Short mmCIF file of C-alpha atoms and ligand atoms in Angstrom, two decimals:
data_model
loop_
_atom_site.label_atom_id
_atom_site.label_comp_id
_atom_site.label_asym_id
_atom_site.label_seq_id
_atom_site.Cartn_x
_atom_site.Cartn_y
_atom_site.Cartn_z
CA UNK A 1059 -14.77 96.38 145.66
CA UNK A 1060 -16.49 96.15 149.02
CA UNK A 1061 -15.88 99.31 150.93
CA UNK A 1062 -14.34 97.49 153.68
CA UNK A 1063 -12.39 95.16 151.89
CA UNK A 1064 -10.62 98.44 150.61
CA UNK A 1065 -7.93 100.77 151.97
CA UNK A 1066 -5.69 103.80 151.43
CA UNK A 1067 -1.74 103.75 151.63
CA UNK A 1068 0.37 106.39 150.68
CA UNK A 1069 2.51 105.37 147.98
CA UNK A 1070 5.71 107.24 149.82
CA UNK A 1071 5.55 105.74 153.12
CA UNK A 1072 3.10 103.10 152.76
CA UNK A 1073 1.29 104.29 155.84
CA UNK A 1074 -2.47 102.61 155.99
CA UNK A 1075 -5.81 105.02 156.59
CA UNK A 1076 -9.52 103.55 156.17
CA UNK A 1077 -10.43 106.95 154.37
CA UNK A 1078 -8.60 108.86 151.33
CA UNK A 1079 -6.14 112.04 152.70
CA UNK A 1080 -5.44 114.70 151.08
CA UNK A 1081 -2.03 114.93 153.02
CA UNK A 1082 -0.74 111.50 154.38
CA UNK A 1083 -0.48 111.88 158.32
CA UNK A 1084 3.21 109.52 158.68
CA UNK A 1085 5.16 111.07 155.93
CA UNK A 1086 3.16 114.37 155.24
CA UNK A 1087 3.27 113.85 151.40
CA UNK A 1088 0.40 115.14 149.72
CA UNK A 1089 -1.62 113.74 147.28
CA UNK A 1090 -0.47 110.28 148.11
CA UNK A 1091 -3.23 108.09 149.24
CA UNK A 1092 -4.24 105.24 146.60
CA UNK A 1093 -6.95 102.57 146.74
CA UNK A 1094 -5.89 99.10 147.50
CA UNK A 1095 -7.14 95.71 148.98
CA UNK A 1096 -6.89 95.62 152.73
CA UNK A 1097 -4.95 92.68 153.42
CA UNK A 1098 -6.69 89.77 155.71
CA UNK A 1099 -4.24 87.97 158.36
CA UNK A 1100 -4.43 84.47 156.86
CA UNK A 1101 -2.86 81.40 158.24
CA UNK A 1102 0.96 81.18 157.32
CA UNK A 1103 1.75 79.88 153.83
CA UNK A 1104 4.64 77.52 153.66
CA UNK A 1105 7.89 78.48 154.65
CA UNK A 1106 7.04 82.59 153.94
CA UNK A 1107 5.75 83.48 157.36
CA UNK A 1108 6.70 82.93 160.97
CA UNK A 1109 10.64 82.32 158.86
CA UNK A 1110 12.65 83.75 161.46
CA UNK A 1111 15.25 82.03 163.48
CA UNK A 1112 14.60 82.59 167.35
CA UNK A 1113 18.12 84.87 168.66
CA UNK A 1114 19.26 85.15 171.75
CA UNK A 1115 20.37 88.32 173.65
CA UNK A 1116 24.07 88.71 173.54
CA UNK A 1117 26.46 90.91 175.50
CA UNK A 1118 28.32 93.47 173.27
CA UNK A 1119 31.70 91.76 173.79
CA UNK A 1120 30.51 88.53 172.74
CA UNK A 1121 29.73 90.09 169.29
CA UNK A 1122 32.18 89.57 166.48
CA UNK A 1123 33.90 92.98 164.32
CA UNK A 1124 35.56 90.52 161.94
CA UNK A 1125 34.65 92.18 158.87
CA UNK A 1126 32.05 91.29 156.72
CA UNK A 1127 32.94 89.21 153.96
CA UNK A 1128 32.59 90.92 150.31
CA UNK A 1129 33.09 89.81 147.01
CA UNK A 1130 34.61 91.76 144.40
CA UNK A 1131 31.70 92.57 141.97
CA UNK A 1132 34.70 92.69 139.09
CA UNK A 1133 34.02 96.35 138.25
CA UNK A 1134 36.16 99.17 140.16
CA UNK A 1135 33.33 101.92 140.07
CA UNK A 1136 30.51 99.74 141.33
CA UNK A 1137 32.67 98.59 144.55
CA UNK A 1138 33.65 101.91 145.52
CA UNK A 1139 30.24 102.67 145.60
CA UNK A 1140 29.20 99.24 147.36
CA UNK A 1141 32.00 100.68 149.80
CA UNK A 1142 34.58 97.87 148.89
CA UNK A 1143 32.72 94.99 147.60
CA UNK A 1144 29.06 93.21 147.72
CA UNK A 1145 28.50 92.10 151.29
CA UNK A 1146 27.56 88.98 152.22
CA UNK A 1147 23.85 88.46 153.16
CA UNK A 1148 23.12 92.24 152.22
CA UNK A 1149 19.99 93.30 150.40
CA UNK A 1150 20.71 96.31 147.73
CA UNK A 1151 18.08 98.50 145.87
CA UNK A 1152 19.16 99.36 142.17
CA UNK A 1153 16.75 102.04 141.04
CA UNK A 1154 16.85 104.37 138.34
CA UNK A 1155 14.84 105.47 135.26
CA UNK A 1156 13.71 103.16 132.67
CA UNK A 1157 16.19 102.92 130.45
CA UNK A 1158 18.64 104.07 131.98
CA UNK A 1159 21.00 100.58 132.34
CA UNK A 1160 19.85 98.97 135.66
CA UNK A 1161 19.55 95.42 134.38
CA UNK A 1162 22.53 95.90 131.69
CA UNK A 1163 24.92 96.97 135.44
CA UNK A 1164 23.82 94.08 137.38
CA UNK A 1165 24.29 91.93 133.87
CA UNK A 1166 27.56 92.73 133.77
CA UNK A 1167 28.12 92.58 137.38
CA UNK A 1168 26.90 88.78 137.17
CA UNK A 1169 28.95 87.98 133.92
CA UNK A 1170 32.14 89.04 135.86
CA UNK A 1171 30.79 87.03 139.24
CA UNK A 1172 30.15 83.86 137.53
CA UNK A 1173 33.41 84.07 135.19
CA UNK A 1174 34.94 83.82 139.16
CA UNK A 1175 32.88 80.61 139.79
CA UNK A 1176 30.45 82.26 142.15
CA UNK A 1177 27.03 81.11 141.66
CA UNK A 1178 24.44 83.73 140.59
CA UNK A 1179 20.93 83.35 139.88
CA UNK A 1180 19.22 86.39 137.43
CA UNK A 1181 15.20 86.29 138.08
CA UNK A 1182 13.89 88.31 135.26
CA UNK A 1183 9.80 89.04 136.33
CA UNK A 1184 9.99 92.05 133.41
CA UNK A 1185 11.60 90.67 130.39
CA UNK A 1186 11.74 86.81 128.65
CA UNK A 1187 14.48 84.83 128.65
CA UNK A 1188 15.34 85.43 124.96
CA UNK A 1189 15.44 89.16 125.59
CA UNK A 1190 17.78 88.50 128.65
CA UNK A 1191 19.85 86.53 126.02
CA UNK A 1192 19.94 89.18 123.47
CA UNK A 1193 21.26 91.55 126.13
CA UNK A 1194 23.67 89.32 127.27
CA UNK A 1195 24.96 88.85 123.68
CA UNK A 1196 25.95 92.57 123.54
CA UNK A 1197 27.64 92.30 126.92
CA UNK A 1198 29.94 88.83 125.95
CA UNK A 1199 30.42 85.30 126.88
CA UNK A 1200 29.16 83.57 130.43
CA UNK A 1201 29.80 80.77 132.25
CA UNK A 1202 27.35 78.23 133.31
CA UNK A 1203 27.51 79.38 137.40
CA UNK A 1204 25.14 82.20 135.85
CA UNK A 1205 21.54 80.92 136.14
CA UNK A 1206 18.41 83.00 134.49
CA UNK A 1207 14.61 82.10 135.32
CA UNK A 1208 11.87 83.85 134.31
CA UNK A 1209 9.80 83.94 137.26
CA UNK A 1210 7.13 86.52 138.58
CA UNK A 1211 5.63 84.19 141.59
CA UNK A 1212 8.30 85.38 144.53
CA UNK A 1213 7.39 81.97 146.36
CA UNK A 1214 9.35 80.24 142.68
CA UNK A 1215 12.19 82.27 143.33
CA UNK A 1216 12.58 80.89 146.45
CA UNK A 1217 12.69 77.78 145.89
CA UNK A 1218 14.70 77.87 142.90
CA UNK A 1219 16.94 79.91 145.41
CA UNK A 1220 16.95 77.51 148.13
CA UNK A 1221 17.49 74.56 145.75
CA UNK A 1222 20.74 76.26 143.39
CA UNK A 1223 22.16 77.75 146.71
CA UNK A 1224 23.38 81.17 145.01
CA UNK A 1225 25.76 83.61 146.45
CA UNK A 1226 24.11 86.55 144.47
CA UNK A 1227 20.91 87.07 143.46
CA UNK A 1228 18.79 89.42 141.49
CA UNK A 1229 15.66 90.30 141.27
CA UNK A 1230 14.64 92.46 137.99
CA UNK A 1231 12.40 94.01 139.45
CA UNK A 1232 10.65 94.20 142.03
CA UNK A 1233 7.18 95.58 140.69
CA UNK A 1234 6.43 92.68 138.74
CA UNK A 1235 7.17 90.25 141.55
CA UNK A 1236 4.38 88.31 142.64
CA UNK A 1237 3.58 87.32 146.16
CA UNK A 1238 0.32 84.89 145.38
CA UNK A 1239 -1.26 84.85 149.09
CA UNK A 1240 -1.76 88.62 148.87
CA UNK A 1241 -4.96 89.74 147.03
CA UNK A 1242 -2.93 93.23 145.64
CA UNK A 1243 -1.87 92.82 142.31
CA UNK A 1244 1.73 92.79 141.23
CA UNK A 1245 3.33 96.37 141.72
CA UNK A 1246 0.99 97.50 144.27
CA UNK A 1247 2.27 98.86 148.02
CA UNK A 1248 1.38 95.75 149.52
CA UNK A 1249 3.37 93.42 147.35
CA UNK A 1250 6.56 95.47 147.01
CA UNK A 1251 6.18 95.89 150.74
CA UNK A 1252 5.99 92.22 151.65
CA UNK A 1253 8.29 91.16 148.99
CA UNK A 1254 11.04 93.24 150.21
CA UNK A 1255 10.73 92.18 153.66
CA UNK A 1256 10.43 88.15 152.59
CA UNK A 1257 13.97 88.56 150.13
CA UNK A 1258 14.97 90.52 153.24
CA UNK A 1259 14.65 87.37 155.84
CA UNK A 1260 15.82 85.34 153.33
CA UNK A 1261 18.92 87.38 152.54
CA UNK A 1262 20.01 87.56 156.05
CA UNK A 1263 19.22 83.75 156.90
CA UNK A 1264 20.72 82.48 153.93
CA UNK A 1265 23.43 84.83 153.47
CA UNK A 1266 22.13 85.20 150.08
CA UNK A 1267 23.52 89.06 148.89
CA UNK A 1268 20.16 90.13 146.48
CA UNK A 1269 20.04 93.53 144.36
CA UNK A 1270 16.33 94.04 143.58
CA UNK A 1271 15.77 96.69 140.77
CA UNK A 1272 12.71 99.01 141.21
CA UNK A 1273 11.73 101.69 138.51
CA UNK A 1274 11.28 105.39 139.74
CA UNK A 1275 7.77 106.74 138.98
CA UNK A 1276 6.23 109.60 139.45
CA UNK A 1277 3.06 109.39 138.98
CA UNK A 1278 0.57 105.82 139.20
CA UNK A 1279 -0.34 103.61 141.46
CA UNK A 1280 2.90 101.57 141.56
CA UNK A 1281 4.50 101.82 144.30
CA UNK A 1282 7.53 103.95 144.22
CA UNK A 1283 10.90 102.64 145.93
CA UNK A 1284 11.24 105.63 148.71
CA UNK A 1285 8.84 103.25 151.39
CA UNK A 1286 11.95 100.34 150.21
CA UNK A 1287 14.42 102.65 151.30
CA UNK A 1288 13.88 102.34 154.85
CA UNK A 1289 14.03 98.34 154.66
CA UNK A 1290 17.02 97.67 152.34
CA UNK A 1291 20.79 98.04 153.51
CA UNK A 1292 21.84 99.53 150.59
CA UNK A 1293 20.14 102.47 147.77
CA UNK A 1294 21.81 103.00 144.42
CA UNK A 1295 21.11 105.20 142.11
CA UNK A 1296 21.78 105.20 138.77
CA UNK A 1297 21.55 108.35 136.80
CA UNK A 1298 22.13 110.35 134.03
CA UNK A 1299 20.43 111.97 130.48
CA UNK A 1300 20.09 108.74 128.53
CA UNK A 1301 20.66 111.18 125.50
CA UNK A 1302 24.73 111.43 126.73
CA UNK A 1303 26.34 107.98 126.78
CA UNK A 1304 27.77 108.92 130.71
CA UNK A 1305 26.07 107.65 133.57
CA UNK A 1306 26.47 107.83 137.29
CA UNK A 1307 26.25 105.54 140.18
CA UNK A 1308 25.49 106.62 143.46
CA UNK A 1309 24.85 104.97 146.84
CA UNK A 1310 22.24 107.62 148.82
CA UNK A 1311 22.19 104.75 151.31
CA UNK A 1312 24.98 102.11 152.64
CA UNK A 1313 24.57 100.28 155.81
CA UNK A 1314 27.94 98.79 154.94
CA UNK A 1315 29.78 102.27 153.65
CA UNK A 1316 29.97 105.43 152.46
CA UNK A 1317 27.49 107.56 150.66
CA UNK A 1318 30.10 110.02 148.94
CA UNK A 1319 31.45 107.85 146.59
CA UNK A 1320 30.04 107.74 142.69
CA UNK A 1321 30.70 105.61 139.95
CA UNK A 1322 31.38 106.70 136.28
CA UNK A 1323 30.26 104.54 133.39
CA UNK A 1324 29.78 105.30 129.48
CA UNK A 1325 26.87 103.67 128.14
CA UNK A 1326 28.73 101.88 124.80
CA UNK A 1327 27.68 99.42 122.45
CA UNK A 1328 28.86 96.01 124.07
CA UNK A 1329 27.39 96.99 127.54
CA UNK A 1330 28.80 100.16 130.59
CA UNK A 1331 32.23 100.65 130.15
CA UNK A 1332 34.17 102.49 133.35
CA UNK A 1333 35.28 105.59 133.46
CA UNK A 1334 38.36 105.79 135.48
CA UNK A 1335 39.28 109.57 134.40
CA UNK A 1336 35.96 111.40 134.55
CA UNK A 1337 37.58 114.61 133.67
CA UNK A 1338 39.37 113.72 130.98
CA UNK A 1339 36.12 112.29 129.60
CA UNK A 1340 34.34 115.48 130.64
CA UNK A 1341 37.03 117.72 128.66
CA UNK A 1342 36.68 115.90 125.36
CA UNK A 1343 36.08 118.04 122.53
CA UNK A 1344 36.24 121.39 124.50
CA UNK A 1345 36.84 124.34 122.76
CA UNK A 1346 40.29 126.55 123.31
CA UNK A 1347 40.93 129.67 124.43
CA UNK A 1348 37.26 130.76 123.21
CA UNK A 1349 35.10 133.35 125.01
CA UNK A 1350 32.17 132.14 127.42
CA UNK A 1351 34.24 128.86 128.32
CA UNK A 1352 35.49 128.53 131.52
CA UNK A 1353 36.93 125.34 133.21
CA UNK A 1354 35.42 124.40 137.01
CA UNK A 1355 36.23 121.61 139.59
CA UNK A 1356 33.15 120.23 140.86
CA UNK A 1357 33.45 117.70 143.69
CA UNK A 1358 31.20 114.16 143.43
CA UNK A 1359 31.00 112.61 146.41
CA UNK A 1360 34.82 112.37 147.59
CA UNK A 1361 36.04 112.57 143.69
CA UNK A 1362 36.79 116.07 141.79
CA UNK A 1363 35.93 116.20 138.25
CA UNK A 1364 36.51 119.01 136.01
CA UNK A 1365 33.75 120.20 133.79
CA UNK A 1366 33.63 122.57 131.22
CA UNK A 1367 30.60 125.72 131.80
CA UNK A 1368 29.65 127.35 128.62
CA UNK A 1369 27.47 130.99 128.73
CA UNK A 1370 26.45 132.32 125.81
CA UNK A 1371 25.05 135.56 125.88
CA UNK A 1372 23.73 137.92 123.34
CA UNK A 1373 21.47 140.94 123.08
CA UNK A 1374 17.56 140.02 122.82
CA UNK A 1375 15.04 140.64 120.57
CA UNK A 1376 12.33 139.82 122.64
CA UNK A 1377 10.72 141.84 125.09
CA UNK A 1378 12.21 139.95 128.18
CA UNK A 1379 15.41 138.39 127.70
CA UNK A 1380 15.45 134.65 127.46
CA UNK A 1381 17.25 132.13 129.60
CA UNK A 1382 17.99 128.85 129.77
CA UNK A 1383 20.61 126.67 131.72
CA UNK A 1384 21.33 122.84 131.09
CA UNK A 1385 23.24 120.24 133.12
CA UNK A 1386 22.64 122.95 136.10
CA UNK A 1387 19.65 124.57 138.08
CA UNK A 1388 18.65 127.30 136.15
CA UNK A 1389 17.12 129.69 139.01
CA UNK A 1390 20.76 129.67 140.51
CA UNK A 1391 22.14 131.33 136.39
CA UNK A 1392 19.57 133.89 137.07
CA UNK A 1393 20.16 134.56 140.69
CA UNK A 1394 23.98 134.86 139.41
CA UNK A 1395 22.79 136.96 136.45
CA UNK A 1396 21.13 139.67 139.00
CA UNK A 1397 23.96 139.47 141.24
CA UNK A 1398 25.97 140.31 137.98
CA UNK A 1399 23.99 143.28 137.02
CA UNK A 1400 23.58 144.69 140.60
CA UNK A 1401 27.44 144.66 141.81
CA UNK A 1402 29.22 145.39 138.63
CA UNK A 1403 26.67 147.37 137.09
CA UNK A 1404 26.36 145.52 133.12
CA UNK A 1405 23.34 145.64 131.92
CA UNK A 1406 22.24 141.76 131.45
CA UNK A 1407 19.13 142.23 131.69
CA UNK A 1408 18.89 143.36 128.12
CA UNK A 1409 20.50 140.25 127.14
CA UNK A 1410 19.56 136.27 126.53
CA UNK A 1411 21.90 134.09 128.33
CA UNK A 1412 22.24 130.27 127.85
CA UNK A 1413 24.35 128.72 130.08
CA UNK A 1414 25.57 124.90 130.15
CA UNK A 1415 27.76 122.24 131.50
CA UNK A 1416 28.94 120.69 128.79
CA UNK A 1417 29.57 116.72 128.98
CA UNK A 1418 26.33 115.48 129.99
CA UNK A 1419 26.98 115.78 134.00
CA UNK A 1420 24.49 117.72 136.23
CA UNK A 1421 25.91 119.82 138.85
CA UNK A 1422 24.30 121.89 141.29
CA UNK A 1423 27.38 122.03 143.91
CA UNK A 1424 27.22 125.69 144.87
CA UNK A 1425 31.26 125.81 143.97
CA UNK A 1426 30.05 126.30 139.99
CA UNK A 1427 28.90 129.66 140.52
CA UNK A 1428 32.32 131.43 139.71
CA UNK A 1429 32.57 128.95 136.78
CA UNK A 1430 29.21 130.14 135.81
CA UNK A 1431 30.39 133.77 136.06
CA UNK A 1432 33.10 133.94 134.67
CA UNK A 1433 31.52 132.24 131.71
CA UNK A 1434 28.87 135.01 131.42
CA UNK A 1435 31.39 137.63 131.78
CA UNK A 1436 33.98 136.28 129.29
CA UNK A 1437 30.86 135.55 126.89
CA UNK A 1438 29.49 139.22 127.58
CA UNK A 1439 32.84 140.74 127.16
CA UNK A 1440 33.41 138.48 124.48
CA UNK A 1441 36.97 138.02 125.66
CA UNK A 1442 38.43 134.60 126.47
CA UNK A 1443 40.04 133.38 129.84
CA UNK A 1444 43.83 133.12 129.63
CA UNK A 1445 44.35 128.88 128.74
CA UNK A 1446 44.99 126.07 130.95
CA UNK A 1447 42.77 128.52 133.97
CA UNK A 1448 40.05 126.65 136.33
CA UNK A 1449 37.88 128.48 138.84
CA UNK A 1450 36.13 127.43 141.24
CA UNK A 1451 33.81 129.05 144.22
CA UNK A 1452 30.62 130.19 145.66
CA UNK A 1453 28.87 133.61 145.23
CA UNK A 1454 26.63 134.79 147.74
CA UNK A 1455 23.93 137.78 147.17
CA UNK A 1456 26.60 140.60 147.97
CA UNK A 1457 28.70 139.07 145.06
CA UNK A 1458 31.22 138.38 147.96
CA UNK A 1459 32.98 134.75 146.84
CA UNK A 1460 32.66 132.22 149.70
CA UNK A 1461 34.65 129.47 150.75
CA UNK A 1462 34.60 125.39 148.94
CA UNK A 1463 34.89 122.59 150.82
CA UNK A 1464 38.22 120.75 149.35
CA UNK A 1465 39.91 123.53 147.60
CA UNK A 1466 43.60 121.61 147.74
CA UNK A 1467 41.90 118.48 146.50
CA UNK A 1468 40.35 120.57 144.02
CA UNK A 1469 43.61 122.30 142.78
CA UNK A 1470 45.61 119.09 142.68
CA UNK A 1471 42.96 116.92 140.25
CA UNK A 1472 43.41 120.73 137.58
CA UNK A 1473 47.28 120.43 138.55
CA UNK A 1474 47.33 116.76 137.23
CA UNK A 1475 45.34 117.54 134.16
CA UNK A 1476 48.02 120.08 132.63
CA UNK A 1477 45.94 123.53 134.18
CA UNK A 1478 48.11 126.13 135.41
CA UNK A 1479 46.26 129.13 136.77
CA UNK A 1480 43.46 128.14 139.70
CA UNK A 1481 41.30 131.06 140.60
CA UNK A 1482 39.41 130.40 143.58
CA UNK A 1483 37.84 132.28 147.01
CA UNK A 1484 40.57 134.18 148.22
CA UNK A 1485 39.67 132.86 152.09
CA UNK A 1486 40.76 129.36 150.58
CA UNK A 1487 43.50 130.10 148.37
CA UNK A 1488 45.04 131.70 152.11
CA UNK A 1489 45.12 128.40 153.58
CA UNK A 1490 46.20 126.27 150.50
CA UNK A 1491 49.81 125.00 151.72
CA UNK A 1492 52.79 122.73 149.25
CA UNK A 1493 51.23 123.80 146.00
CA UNK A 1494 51.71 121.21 142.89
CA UNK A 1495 54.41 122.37 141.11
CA UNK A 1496 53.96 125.59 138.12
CA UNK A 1497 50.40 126.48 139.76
CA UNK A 1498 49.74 130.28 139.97
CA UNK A 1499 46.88 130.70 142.45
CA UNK A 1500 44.72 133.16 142.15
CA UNK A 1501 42.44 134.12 145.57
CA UNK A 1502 39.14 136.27 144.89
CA UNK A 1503 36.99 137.49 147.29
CA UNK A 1504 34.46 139.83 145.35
CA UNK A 1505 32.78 139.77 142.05
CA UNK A 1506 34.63 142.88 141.39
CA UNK A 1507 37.73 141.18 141.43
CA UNK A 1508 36.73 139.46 138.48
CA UNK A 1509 37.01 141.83 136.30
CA UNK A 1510 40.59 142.64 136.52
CA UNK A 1511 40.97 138.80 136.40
CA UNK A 1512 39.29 138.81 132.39
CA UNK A 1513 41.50 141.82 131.41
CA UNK A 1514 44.83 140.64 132.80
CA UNK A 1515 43.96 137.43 130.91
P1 TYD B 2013 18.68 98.55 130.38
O1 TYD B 2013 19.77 97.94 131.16
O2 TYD B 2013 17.67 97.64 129.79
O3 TYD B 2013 17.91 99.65 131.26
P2 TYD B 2013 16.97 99.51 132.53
O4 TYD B 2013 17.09 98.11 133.04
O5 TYD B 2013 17.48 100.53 133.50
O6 TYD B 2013 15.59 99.84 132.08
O7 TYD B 2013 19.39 99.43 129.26
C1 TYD B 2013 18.64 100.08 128.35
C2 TYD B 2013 19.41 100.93 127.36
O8 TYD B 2013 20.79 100.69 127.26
C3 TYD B 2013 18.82 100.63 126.02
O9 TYD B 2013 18.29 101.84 125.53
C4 TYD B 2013 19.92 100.14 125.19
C5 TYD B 2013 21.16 100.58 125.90
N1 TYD B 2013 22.27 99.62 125.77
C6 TYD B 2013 23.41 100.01 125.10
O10 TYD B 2013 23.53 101.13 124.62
N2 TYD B 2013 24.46 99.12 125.01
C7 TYD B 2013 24.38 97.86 125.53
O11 TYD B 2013 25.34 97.09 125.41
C8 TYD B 2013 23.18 97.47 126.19
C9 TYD B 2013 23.04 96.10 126.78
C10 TYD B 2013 22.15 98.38 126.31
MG1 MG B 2014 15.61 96.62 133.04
#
């Protein structure tokens, strides 16, 4: 390619330079700069630029605070997390792994929109028709208000948007959109940037509400949906470990909410089921009254959930013991681990220690730690907690136990599951006020105290 027909953009920011960067000067990611086709000003294709309505200046009072109008998306979880609803005119970014159930969500979503009589058009630029069908057959029956095309050119969509006048749209996904007056080819910074911005204007002006999916890579040349984050109203993301059938929804953005909610689904056979009880879910199949299990409450978003921490730990036979941690960040175990062997004095460091959170969840809430220890003492000691016990609380360097946010909340979500003993920071447990009935408290405020805890269990 001509050298001057060529530029650099970072693939995080999307910020332009005429030579490669190590370190991209707007966002200050590094190794970010890729090769693409400068894009030439040409004269406006039909009805893509110059779209915008001329507005006026208004006066604050003159501005309506009706609320925006939102349309039940016909599954619990995702509203919460859309903050009550899809809004009207709004432009949401799915993203997730592959894999992971992006277009199966919005599937569904559409199945339960159209079975209302809303009209909803499903543009699928990454998979035929007949593989759209096949998913659908898994999910169950639709109604004809449900329209699918299988379109990559973006200036198609629009028209088949502007001439079915759908309420919802989607858009699966945005790399393999095609905007044909731009030289880039599909996937590239360029087109995901101007696509976004064109379903953007046409969002707004048509009061269309579009979810666009975008994958999360790492690594290429495609460009990754951070630079989209900044243009959309709305971020989900959809997460989980596709070997475990849970998955979680989360909004890191909402123009129209809040960010703290999550949504629980279970990946099943006919399509995402909900999971209204995420701790009862998480608590299936847990061992009783066994050493190295201990029960935590870990707080998503605004939602507790109780998860079970496992810690097995044995002597080595290597010449460094081993560990491992799963479903939590494993430099925090051994941080924990050292505090372990410094303030009480056991000698861990001539043992292996796995630790996990058993269920599938990752949590890295700083209010596992006395979960965690508790799990590597009872496993060490080899001596079970008493039953129906939860803990829950941060451990700082000195092995002193800090304070949680939420403790009560906390407390009440174990109370209403059947546990009976809460041991948490002693700084919280001080303020806790109306206990649920039958719940012995238990306030720590040093490792040490932990100790006397396993034995008088
Ligand atoms: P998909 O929605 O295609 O993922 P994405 O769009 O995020 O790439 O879902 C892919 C996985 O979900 C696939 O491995 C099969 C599984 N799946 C089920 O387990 N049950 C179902 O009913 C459906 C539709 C998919
Ligand atoms: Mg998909």
């Amino acid at each position: 390619m001509a050298k001057d027909k060529t530029a650099f953009f970072c693939k995080e920011c999307g910020a332009e330079s005429a030579k490669w960067l190590g370190q991209c000067p707007a966002c200050k990611a590094w190794d970010s700069m890729v090769e693409a086709p400068r894009e030439k000003k040409k004269s406006a294709p039909a009805g893509y630029a110059n779209p915008f309505r001329r507005s006026t200046p208004v006066p604050l009072g003159a501005i309506s605070t009706e609320d925006e109008k939102r349309l039940p998306s016909g599954m619990g979880e995702l509203d919460r997390v859309l903050g009550g609803g899809i809004v009207a005119g709004s432009l949401v970014l799915a993203s997730g792994d592959p894999g992971i159930g992006k277009s199966t969500l919005l599937l569904q979503m559409c199945r339960n929109l159209s079975s209302n009589g809303t009209k909803v058009l499903y543009v699928s630029g990454e998979e035929s028709l007949r593989q759209v069908k096949l998913r659908a057959n898994r999910i169950g029956e639709f109604t004809d208000s449900l329209l699918f095309l299988a379109e990559n050119n973006i200036d198609s969509v629009r028209e088949s948007m502007l001439e079915s006048h759908p309420e919802v749209v989607i858009i699966d996904s945005i790399q393999t959109m095609l905007l044909p007056e731009l030289d880039s080819p599909a996937g590239s910074i360029t087109q995901v940037k101007e696509i976004t911005s064109f379903l953007l204007r046409l969002a707004k002006e048509e009061e269309i509400s579009v979810f666009i999916v975008g994958h999360v890579t790492k690594e290429g040349s495609v460009a990754g949906p951070r630079m989209l984050e900044h243009m959309v109203d709305t971020v989900l993301y959809f997460e989980g470990d596709t070997t475990t059938p849970y998955r979680i929804l989360r909004a890191v953005k909402n123009r129209f909410g809040s960010t703290n909610e999550i949504g629980v689904f279970s990946m099943e056979r006919c399509g995402l089921v909900e999971v209204e009880n995420p701790s009862e879910q998480m608590l299936s199949g847990m061992p009783v009254d066994e050493p190295g299990s201990v029960i935590t409450v870990t707080l998503e978003g605004t939602r507790p959930i109780l998860v079970e921490v496992q810690a097995l730990v044995c002597k080595t036979n290597f010449n460094f013991p081993k560990r491992t941690a799963a479903g939590t960040d494993s430099n925090r175990v051994n941080l924990l681990l050292a505090v372990l062997e410094k303030r009480l004095g056991i000698g861990l460091s001539g043992c292996d220690a796995y630790v996990n959170v058993a269920g599938g969840m990752r949590v890295t809430e700083p209010a596992l730690d006395l979960g965690v220890v508790l799990a590597i003492l009872s496993g060490y000691a080899n001596k079970a907690l008493a039953s129906h016990t939860v803990a829950f609380g941060e451990i700082g360097l000195i092995g002193e136990i800090r304070s949680v946010p939420q403790a009560m909340l906390r407390v009440k979500e174990a109370a209403k599951l059947g546990y009976k003993t809460c041991i948490l920071p002693k700084i919280d447990a001080d303020k806790l006020t109306e206990l649920p009935k039958g719940v012995r408290i238990i306030g720590v405020s040093n490792v040490r105290d932990l100790k006397k805890v396993l034995s008088e269990s």
